[in-house]
Amino acid sequence: MKQYIADAFTDELFKGNPAAVCVMDEWISDELMRNIARENNLSETAFAVKAGDGYRLRWFTPKNEIDFCGHATLGASFVIANFIEPNCKTIKYHTLSGDMSVEVNNGLFVMDFPRYNLNPVEVTDTMEKALGVRPAAAFIDRDLLMILNSENDIFGLKPDMEAMSGLDGVCIAVTAKGTKYDCVSRVFAPELSIPEDPVTGSTHCMIAPYWAKRLGKNTITAFQASERTGVLYAEVCGGRVKISGKAVLFGVSEILGK
């Protein structure tokens, strides 16, 4: 079975978020998919199988299957558009989070995702302990989003991962208003055994609506300030969020294990 690795939300190798992608003729066992994801030890491995006019798409972390992953969807779209169905303009996916579509536009992949809700929650001492700075506000959906007062707080953040593991949310995100970009963020996922995720498309389905409302505009340019860094372009469209980004191929391999 062939496997591709693409760096997502970047056009430079060794930046963005690497995702492994396997586009298969038929499904392999869940156990084998978990083992492949564990062996890759990337934040996500995407598995896709042709289904009708689109693809059934699943995402696995080194620990378990998850319901939604933005950067691995971008990685899968990059692979399909360049190696499986060259010159395709639209890719449809059937996923655990519902149907999604991706438009291919001159190397930019525009992904149509469900919008997360911004349910306010109380700022707690545990949040402050986890971050080393007290958030100005916090919101919960699948992920926990905490708002910081300065982008310098984001850049200099040295989280207490033990304290962070006690917070609610699949992913733990922090964001602040940017200077070069509309917003900056970082995302951590101790529940998924991912200390810090390099670039996180799914969580920007929560980050983008927050900044769209606060800044009074629907189009947001976001910078994720991980060590690898990445840039995301987001447009809030009612109950959906379009997350766009680029990708670059790192390598191709053959998986021999069964």
PDB file of C-alpha atoms in Angstrom:
ATOM      1  CA  MET A   1       0.000   0.000   0.000  1.00  0.00           C
ATOM      2  CA  LYS A   2       1.368   3.409  -0.987  1.00  0.00           C
ATOM      3  CA  GLN A   3       1.595   6.161   1.599  1.00  0.00           C
ATOM      4  CA  TYR A   4       2.205   9.867   1.003  1.00  0.00           C
ATOM      5  CA  ILE A   5       3.365  12.443   3.540  1.00  0.00           C
ATOM      6  CA  ALA A   6       2.428  16.068   2.872  1.00  0.00           C
ATOM      7  CA  ASP A   7       3.215  19.191   4.883  1.00  0.00           C
ATOM      8  CA  ALA A   8      -0.092  21.045   5.197  1.00  0.00           C
ATOM      9  CA  PHE A   9      -0.795  24.778   5.598  1.00  0.00           C
ATOM     10  CA  THR A  10       2.540  25.710   4.068  1.00  0.00           C
ATOM     11  CA  ASP A  11       4.354  25.828   0.741  1.00  0.00           C
ATOM     12  CA  GLU A  12       7.735  25.098   2.356  1.00  0.00           C
ATOM     13  CA  LEU A  13       9.086  21.693   3.315  1.00  0.00           C
ATOM     14  CA  PHE A  14       9.559  21.066   7.034  1.00  0.00           C
ATOM     15  CA  LYS A  15       6.972  23.699   7.973  1.00  0.00           C
ATOM     16  CA  GLY A  16       3.233  23.423   8.471  1.00  0.00           C
ATOM     17  CA  ASN A  17       1.757  20.184   9.796  1.00  0.00           C
ATOM     18  CA  PRO A  18       2.840  16.836   8.295  1.00  0.00           C
ATOM     19  CA  ALA A  19       0.073  14.340   7.564  1.00  0.00           C
ATOM     20  CA  ALA A  20       0.365  10.800   6.264  1.00  0.00           C
ATOM     21  CA  VAL A  21      -2.204   9.845   3.614  1.00  0.00           C
ATOM     22  CA  CYS A  22      -3.251   6.425   2.342  1.00  0.00           C
ATOM     23  CA  VAL A  23      -5.754   6.337  -0.557  1.00  0.00           C
ATOM     24  CA  MET A  24      -6.888   2.727  -0.826  1.00  0.00           C
ATOM     25  CA  ASP A  25      -9.006   0.557  -3.124  1.00  0.00           C
ATOM     26  CA  GLU A  26     -10.811  -0.951  -0.142  1.00  0.00           C
ATOM     27  CA  TRP A  27     -10.780  -0.676   3.633  1.00  0.00           C
ATOM     28  CA  ILE A  28      -8.184  -2.391   5.754  1.00  0.00           C
ATOM     29  CA  SER A  29      -8.935  -3.304   9.363  1.00  0.00           C
ATOM     30  CA  ASP A  30      -9.262  -0.643  12.056  1.00  0.00           C
ATOM     31  CA  GLU A  31      -6.467  -2.364  13.945  1.00  0.00           C
ATOM     32  CA  LEU A  32      -4.105  -2.019  10.985  1.00  0.00           C
ATOM     33  CA  MET A  33      -5.014   1.635  10.521  1.00  0.00           C
ATOM     34  CA  ARG A  34      -4.307   2.268  14.206  1.00  0.00           C
ATOM     35  CA  ASN A  35      -0.981   0.452  13.922  1.00  0.00           C
ATOM     36  CA  ILE A  36       0.028   2.447  10.839  1.00  0.00           C
ATOM     37  CA  ALA A  37      -0.857   5.722  12.575  1.00  0.00           C
ATOM     38  CA  ARG A  38       1.098   4.637  15.657  1.00  0.00           C
ATOM     39  CA  GLU A  39       4.092   3.686  13.527  1.00  0.00           C
ATOM     40  CA  ASN A  40       3.988   7.004  11.646  1.00  0.00           C
ATOM     41  CA  ASN A  41       3.795   8.863  14.965  1.00  0.00           C
ATOM     42  CA  LEU A  42       2.474  11.976  13.227  1.00  0.00           C
ATOM     43  CA  SER A  43      -0.427  13.886  14.724  1.00  0.00           C
ATOM     44  CA  GLU A  44      -2.747  12.331  12.105  1.00  0.00           C
ATOM     45  CA  THR A  45      -2.804   9.711   9.387  1.00  0.00           C
ATOM     46  CA  ALA A  46      -5.671   9.955   6.879  1.00  0.00           C
ATOM     47  CA  PHE A  47      -7.229   6.947   5.162  1.00  0.00           C
ATOM     48  CA  ALA A  48      -9.505   7.380   2.146  1.00  0.00           C
ATOM     49  CA  VAL A  49     -11.510   4.995  -0.048  1.00  0.00           C
ATOM     50  CA  LYS A  50     -13.508   5.978  -3.138  1.00  0.00           C
ATOM     51  CA  ALA A  51     -17.251   6.092  -2.363  1.00  0.00           C
ATOM     52  CA  GLY A  52     -19.713   7.161  -5.071  1.00  0.00           C
ATOM     53  CA  ASP A  53     -18.864  10.658  -6.280  1.00  0.00           C
ATOM     54  CA  GLY A  54     -16.402  11.226  -3.439  1.00  0.00           C
ATOM     55  CA  TYR A  55     -14.318   9.527  -0.778  1.00  0.00           C
ATOM     56  CA  ARG A  56     -14.971   8.091   2.643  1.00  0.00           C
ATOM     57  CA  LEU A  57     -12.320   9.744   4.814  1.00  0.00           C
ATOM     58  CA  ARG A  58     -11.109   8.718   8.285  1.00  0.00           C
ATOM     59  CA  TRP A  59      -8.423  10.163  10.548  1.00  0.00           C
ATOM     60  CA  PHE A  60      -6.266   8.375  13.133  1.00  0.00           C
ATOM     61  CA  THR A  61      -3.889   9.823  15.724  1.00  0.00           C
ATOM     62  CA  PRO A  62      -1.157   7.605  17.221  1.00  0.00           C
ATOM     63  CA  LYS A  63      -3.674   6.930  20.001  1.00  0.00           C
ATOM     64  CA  ASN A  64      -7.112   6.549  18.375  1.00  0.00           C
ATOM     65  CA  GLU A  65      -9.535   7.563  15.628  1.00  0.00           C
ATOM     66  CA  ILE A  66     -10.892  11.110  15.769  1.00  0.00           C
ATOM     67  CA  ASP A  67     -13.995  12.707  14.284  1.00  0.00           C
ATOM     68  CA  PHE A  68     -12.386  15.614  12.421  1.00  0.00           C
ATOM     69  CA  CYS A  69      -8.953  16.793  11.286  1.00  0.00           C
ATOM     70  CA  GLY A  70      -8.343  19.811   9.084  1.00  0.00           C
ATOM     71  CA  HIS A  71      -4.687  19.469   8.162  1.00  0.00           C
ATOM     72  CA  ALA A  72      -4.997  15.763   7.242  1.00  0.00           C
ATOM     73  CA  THR A  73      -8.009  16.652   5.061  1.00  0.00           C
ATOM     74  CA  LEU A  74      -5.791  19.193   3.314  1.00  0.00           C
ATOM     75  CA  GLY A  75      -3.058  16.558   2.994  1.00  0.00           C
ATOM     76  CA  ALA A  76      -5.510  14.025   1.551  1.00  0.00           C
ATOM     77  CA  SER A  77      -6.854  16.609  -0.911  1.00  0.00           C
ATOM     78  CA  PHE A  78      -3.329  17.494  -2.029  1.00  0.00           C
ATOM     79  CA  VAL A  79      -2.566  13.804  -2.661  1.00  0.00           C
ATOM     80  CA  ILE A  80      -5.835  13.110  -4.506  1.00  0.00           C
ATOM     81  CA  ALA A  81      -5.562  16.227  -6.692  1.00  0.00           C
ATOM     82  CA  ASN A  82      -1.927  15.593  -7.604  1.00  0.00           C
ATOM     83  CA  PHE A  83      -1.587  11.799  -7.731  1.00  0.00           C
ATOM     84  CA  ILE A  84      -4.995  10.060  -7.769  1.00  0.00           C
ATOM     85  CA  GLU A  85      -7.278  12.332  -9.814  1.00  0.00           C
ATOM     86  CA  PRO A  86      -5.012  14.943 -11.439  1.00  0.00           C
ATOM     87  CA  ASN A  87      -6.730  18.171 -12.479  1.00  0.00           C
ATOM     88  CA  CYS A  88      -9.843  17.554 -10.359  1.00  0.00           C
ATOM     89  CA  LYS A  89     -11.436  20.786  -9.128  1.00  0.00           C
ATOM     90  CA  THR A  90     -13.735  19.511  -6.368  1.00  0.00           C
ATOM     91  CA  ILE A  91     -13.294  16.659  -3.901  1.00  0.00           C
ATOM     92  CA  LYS A  92     -16.193  15.428  -1.766  1.00  0.00           C
ATOM     93  CA  TYR A  93     -15.697  13.582   1.520  1.00  0.00           C
ATOM     94  CA  HIS A  94     -17.986  11.533   3.734  1.00  0.00           C
ATOM     95  CA  THR A  95     -16.723  11.635   7.328  1.00  0.00           C
ATOM     96  CA  LEU A  96     -17.704  11.126  10.956  1.00  0.00           C
ATOM     97  CA  SER A  97     -18.408  14.883  11.057  1.00  0.00           C
ATOM     98  CA  GLY A  98     -20.684  14.783   8.013  1.00  0.00           C
ATOM     99  CA  ASP A  99     -20.140  15.536   4.338  1.00  0.00           C
ATOM    100  CA  MET A 100     -17.396  18.000   3.390  1.00  0.00           C
ATOM    101  CA  SER A 101     -16.123  19.389   0.120  1.00  0.00           C
ATOM    102  CA  VAL A 102     -12.784  20.807  -0.983  1.00  0.00           C
ATOM    103  CA  GLU A 103     -12.267  23.158  -3.923  1.00  0.00           C
ATOM    104  CA  VAL A 104      -8.882  23.088  -5.675  1.00  0.00           C
ATOM    105  CA  ASN A 105      -7.872  26.557  -6.850  1.00  0.00           C
ATOM    106  CA  ASN A 106      -4.356  27.049  -8.267  1.00  0.00           C
ATOM    107  CA  GLY A 107      -2.593  25.206  -5.463  1.00  0.00           C
ATOM    108  CA  LEU A 108      -4.886  26.537  -2.727  1.00  0.00           C
ATOM    109  CA  PHE A 109      -7.257  24.029  -1.144  1.00  0.00           C
ATOM    110  CA  VAL A 110     -10.527  25.565   0.089  1.00  0.00           C
ATOM    111  CA  MET A 111     -12.153  23.249   2.625  1.00  0.00           C
ATOM    112  CA  ASP A 112     -15.798  23.614   3.637  1.00  0.00           C
ATOM    113  CA  PHE A 113     -16.091  22.611   7.299  1.00  0.00           C
ATOM    114  CA  PRO A 114     -18.785  22.739  10.001  1.00  0.00           C
ATOM    115  CA  ARG A 115     -18.551  25.730  12.332  1.00  0.00           C
ATOM    116  CA  TYR A 116     -17.871  25.163  16.030  1.00  0.00           C
ATOM    117  CA  ASN A 117     -19.917  26.941  18.692  1.00  0.00           C
ATOM    118  CA  LEU A 118     -18.486  29.499  21.115  1.00  0.00           C
ATOM    119  CA  ASN A 119     -20.037  28.451  24.417  1.00  0.00           C
ATOM    120  CA  PRO A 120     -18.630  30.740  27.167  1.00  0.00           C
ATOM    121  CA  VAL A 121     -17.133  29.065  30.234  1.00  0.00           C
ATOM    122  CA  GLU A 122     -15.632  30.476  33.411  1.00  0.00           C
ATOM    123  CA  VAL A 123     -11.924  31.264  33.413  1.00  0.00           C
ATOM    124  CA  THR A 124     -10.389  29.087  36.128  1.00  0.00           C
ATOM    125  CA  ASP A 125      -7.227  28.914  38.200  1.00  0.00           C
ATOM    126  CA  THR A 126      -6.433  25.618  36.442  1.00  0.00           C
ATOM    127  CA  MET A 127      -6.402  27.427  33.102  1.00  0.00           C
ATOM    128  CA  GLU A 128      -4.020  30.021  34.501  1.00  0.00           C
ATOM    129  CA  LYS A 129      -1.780  27.337  35.966  1.00  0.00           C
ATOM    130  CA  ALA A 130      -1.728  25.447  32.651  1.00  0.00           C
ATOM    131  CA  LEU A 131      -0.788  28.544  30.647  1.00  0.00           C
ATOM    132  CA  GLY A 132       1.229  30.588  33.118  1.00  0.00           C
ATOM    133  CA  VAL A 133      -0.990  33.576  32.252  1.00  0.00           C
ATOM    134  CA  ARG A 134      -4.665  34.187  33.030  1.00  0.00           C
ATOM    135  CA  PRO A 135      -6.949  34.122  29.959  1.00  0.00           C
ATOM    136  CA  ALA A 136      -9.241  37.060  29.308  1.00  0.00           C
ATOM    137  CA  ALA A 137     -12.065  34.694  28.268  1.00  0.00           C
ATOM    138  CA  ALA A 138     -12.714  31.029  27.467  1.00  0.00           C
ATOM    139  CA  PHE A 139     -15.109  29.061  25.263  1.00  0.00           C
ATOM    140  CA  ILE A 140     -15.884  25.353  24.816  1.00  0.00           C
ATOM    141  CA  ASP A 141     -17.183  23.096  22.051  1.00  0.00           C
ATOM    142  CA  ARG A 142     -15.279  19.971  21.021  1.00  0.00           C
ATOM    143  CA  ASP A 143     -12.179  22.025  21.819  1.00  0.00           C
ATOM    144  CA  LEU A 144     -11.384  24.563  24.529  1.00  0.00           C
ATOM    145  CA  LEU A 145     -10.465  28.045  23.278  1.00  0.00           C
ATOM    146  CA  MET A 146      -8.816  30.579  25.585  1.00  0.00           C
ATOM    147  CA  ILE A 147      -8.313  34.225  24.652  1.00  0.00           C
ATOM    148  CA  LEU A 148      -5.073  35.937  25.675  1.00  0.00           C
ATOM    149  CA  ASN A 149      -4.406  39.675  25.785  1.00  0.00           C
ATOM    150  CA  SER A 150      -1.274  39.796  23.630  1.00  0.00           C
ATOM    151  CA  GLU A 151       0.306  37.874  20.788  1.00  0.00           C
ATOM    152  CA  ASN A 152       3.539  37.995  22.812  1.00  0.00           C
ATOM    153  CA  ASP A 153       1.769  35.809  25.381  1.00  0.00           C
ATOM    154  CA  ILE A 154       1.157  33.289  22.588  1.00  0.00           C
ATOM    155  CA  PHE A 155       4.735  33.354  21.301  1.00  0.00           C
ATOM    156  CA  GLY A 156       6.268  33.033  24.767  1.00  0.00           C
ATOM    157  CA  LEU A 157       3.837  30.463  26.159  1.00  0.00           C
ATOM    158  CA  LYS A 158       5.429  27.570  28.067  1.00  0.00           C
ATOM    159  CA  PRO A 159       2.464  25.474  29.159  1.00  0.00           C
ATOM    160  CA  ASP A 160       2.313  23.140  32.120  1.00  0.00           C
ATOM    161  CA  MET A 161       1.209  19.987  30.274  1.00  0.00           C
ATOM    162  CA  GLU A 162       0.234  18.163  33.466  1.00  0.00           C
ATOM    163  CA  ALA A 163      -2.136  20.973  34.418  1.00  0.00           C
ATOM    164  CA  MET A 164      -3.356  21.249  30.826  1.00  0.00           C
ATOM    165  CA  SER A 165      -4.330  17.574  30.786  1.00  0.00           C
ATOM    166  CA  GLY A 166      -6.912  18.429  33.458  1.00  0.00           C
ATOM    167  CA  LEU A 167      -8.741  20.877  31.171  1.00  0.00           C
ATOM    168  CA  ASP A 168     -11.804  19.982  29.120  1.00  0.00           C
ATOM    169  CA  GLY A 169     -11.609  19.792  25.336  1.00  0.00           C
ATOM    170  CA  VAL A 170     -10.106  17.431  22.774  1.00  0.00           C
ATOM    171  CA  CYS A 171      -7.754  20.248  21.750  1.00  0.00           C
ATOM    172  CA  ILE A 172      -6.682  23.107  23.988  1.00  0.00           C
ATOM    173  CA  ALA A 173      -6.231  26.330  21.995  1.00  0.00           C
ATOM    174  CA  VAL A 174      -4.998  29.808  22.847  1.00  0.00           C
ATOM    175  CA  THR A 175      -5.365  32.820  20.575  1.00  0.00           C
ATOM    176  CA  ALA A 176      -4.716  36.562  20.548  1.00  0.00           C
ATOM    177  CA  LYS A 177      -5.040  39.442  18.105  1.00  0.00           C
ATOM    178  CA  GLY A 178      -2.099  39.595  15.732  1.00  0.00           C
ATOM    179  CA  THR A 179      -0.110  42.391  14.174  1.00  0.00           C
ATOM    180  CA  LYS A 180       1.008  40.865  10.847  1.00  0.00           C
ATOM    181  CA  TYR A 181      -1.997  38.499  10.804  1.00  0.00           C
ATOM    182  CA  ASP A 182      -5.544  38.952  12.099  1.00  0.00           C
ATOM    183  CA  CYS A 183      -4.878  36.440  14.849  1.00  0.00           C
ATOM    184  CA  VAL A 184      -2.205  34.117  16.177  1.00  0.00           C
ATOM    185  CA  SER A 185      -2.746  30.830  17.976  1.00  0.00           C
ATOM    186  CA  ARG A 186      -1.229  27.692  19.396  1.00  0.00           C
ATOM    187  CA  VAL A 187      -2.967  24.347  19.931  1.00  0.00           C
ATOM    188  CA  PHE A 188      -2.227  21.513  22.343  1.00  0.00           C
ATOM    189  CA  ALA A 189      -3.843  18.065  22.512  1.00  0.00           C
ATOM    190  CA  PRO A 190      -2.683  16.095  25.570  1.00  0.00           C
ATOM    191  CA  GLU A 191      -5.807  13.904  25.359  1.00  0.00           C
ATOM    192  CA  LEU A 192      -4.587  12.682  21.959  1.00  0.00           C
ATOM    193  CA  SER A 193      -0.960  12.291  23.116  1.00  0.00           C
ATOM    194  CA  ILE A 194      -0.001  15.341  21.023  1.00  0.00           C
ATOM    195  CA  PRO A 195       1.810  17.867  23.237  1.00  0.00           C
ATOM    196  CA  GLU A 196       1.554  20.637  20.599  1.00  0.00           C
ATOM    197  CA  ASP A 197      -0.054  20.373  17.186  1.00  0.00           C
ATOM    198  CA  PRO A 198       1.898  22.309  14.527  1.00  0.00           C
ATOM    199  CA  VAL A 199      -1.111  23.657  12.574  1.00  0.00           C
ATOM    200  CA  THR A 200      -4.735  22.809  13.335  1.00  0.00           C
ATOM    201  CA  GLY A 201      -7.438  23.340  10.736  1.00  0.00           C
ATOM    202  CA  SER A 202     -10.323  21.951  12.790  1.00  0.00           C
ATOM    203  CA  THR A 203      -9.781  24.250  15.781  1.00  0.00           C
ATOM    204  CA  HIS A 204      -9.849  27.266  13.452  1.00  0.00           C
ATOM    205  CA  CYS A 205     -13.503  26.398  12.908  1.00  0.00           C
ATOM    206  CA  MET A 206     -13.766  27.896  16.404  1.00  0.00           C
ATOM    207  CA  ILE A 207     -10.965  30.473  16.272  1.00  0.00           C
ATOM    208  CA  ALA A 208     -12.123  32.074  12.997  1.00  0.00           C
ATOM    209  CA  PRO A 209     -15.733  32.714  14.117  1.00  0.00           C
ATOM    210  CA  TYR A 210     -14.442  34.321  17.319  1.00  0.00           C
ATOM    211  CA  TRP A 211     -12.211  36.772  15.453  1.00  0.00           C
ATOM    212  CA  ALA A 212     -14.744  37.352  12.673  1.00  0.00           C
ATOM    213  CA  LYS A 213     -17.223  38.600  15.262  1.00  0.00           C
ATOM    214  CA  ARG A 214     -14.672  40.566  17.263  1.00  0.00           C
ATOM    215  CA  LEU A 215     -13.042  42.220  14.237  1.00  0.00           C
ATOM    216  CA  GLY A 216     -16.299  42.716  12.349  1.00  0.00           C
ATOM    217  CA  LYS A 217     -15.288  40.886   9.184  1.00  0.00           C
ATOM    218  CA  ASN A 218     -15.893  37.415   7.786  1.00  0.00           C
ATOM    219  CA  THR A 219     -12.463  36.782   6.250  1.00  0.00           C
ATOM    220  CA  ILE A 220      -9.587  36.024   8.624  1.00  0.00           C
ATOM    221  CA  THR A 221      -5.890  35.354   8.052  1.00  0.00           C
ATOM    222  CA  ALA A 222      -4.490  33.239  10.879  1.00  0.00           C
ATOM    223  CA  PHE A 223      -0.966  32.341  11.936  1.00  0.00           C
ATOM    224  CA  GLN A 224      -0.300  29.280  14.101  1.00  0.00           C
ATOM    225  CA  ALA A 225       2.838  30.019  16.098  1.00  0.00           C
ATOM    226  CA  SER A 226       4.153  26.505  16.650  1.00  0.00           C
ATOM    227  CA  GLU A 227       7.809  25.693  16.084  1.00  0.00           C
ATOM    228  CA  ARG A 228       7.018  24.698  12.475  1.00  0.00           C
ATOM    229  CA  THR A 229       4.482  27.549  11.947  1.00  0.00           C
ATOM    230  CA  GLY A 230       1.643  27.659   9.439  1.00  0.00           C
ATOM    231  CA  VAL A 231      -0.801  30.046   7.777  1.00  0.00           C
ATOM    232  CA  LEU A 232      -4.540  29.510   7.372  1.00  0.00           C
ATOM    233  CA  TYR A 233      -7.084  31.568   5.453  1.00  0.00           C
ATOM    234  CA  ALA A 234     -10.621  31.380   6.856  1.00  0.00           C
ATOM    235  CA  GLU A 235     -14.005  32.649   5.744  1.00  0.00           C
ATOM    236  CA  VAL A 236     -17.011  32.385   8.072  1.00  0.00           C
ATOM    237  CA  CYS A 237     -20.156  31.541   6.091  1.00  0.00           C
ATOM    238  CA  GLY A 238     -23.094  31.189   8.469  1.00  0.00           C
ATOM    239  CA  GLY A 239     -22.932  27.735   9.999  1.00  0.00           C
ATOM    240  CA  ARG A 240     -19.873  26.768   7.945  1.00  0.00           C
ATOM    241  CA  VAL A 241     -16.236  27.863   7.897  1.00  0.00           C
ATOM    242  CA  LYS A 242     -14.083  27.702   4.787  1.00  0.00           C
ATOM    243  CA  ILE A 243     -10.491  26.970   5.779  1.00  0.00           C
ATOM    244  CA  SER A 244      -7.909  27.341   3.002  1.00  0.00           C
ATOM    245  CA  GLY A 245      -4.253  26.477   2.784  1.00  0.00           C
ATOM    246  CA  LYS A 246      -1.437  25.126   0.676  1.00  0.00           C
ATOM    247  CA  ALA A 247       0.542  21.890   0.939  1.00  0.00           C
ATOM    248  CA  VAL A 248       3.818  20.415  -0.266  1.00  0.00           C
ATOM    249  CA  LEU A 249       4.890  16.794  -0.732  1.00  0.00           C
ATOM    250  CA  PHE A 250       7.534  15.469   1.651  1.00  0.00           C
ATOM    251  CA  GLY A 251       7.743  11.886   0.448  1.00  0.00           C
ATOM    252  CA  VAL A 252       6.153   8.659  -0.796  1.00  0.00           C
ATOM    253  CA  SER A 253       6.647   5.202   0.684  1.00  0.00           C
ATOM    254  CA  GLU A 254       5.348   1.649   0.452  1.00  0.00           C
ATOM    255  CA  ILE A 255       3.754   0.093   3.531  1.00  0.00           C
ATOM    256  CA  LEU A 256       4.561  -3.618   3.756  1.00  0.00           C
ATOM    257  CA  GLY A 257       3.038  -4.539   7.117  1.00  0.00           C
ATOM    258  CA  LYS A 258      -0.246  -6.381   7.562  1.00  0.00           C
TER     259      LYS A 258
END
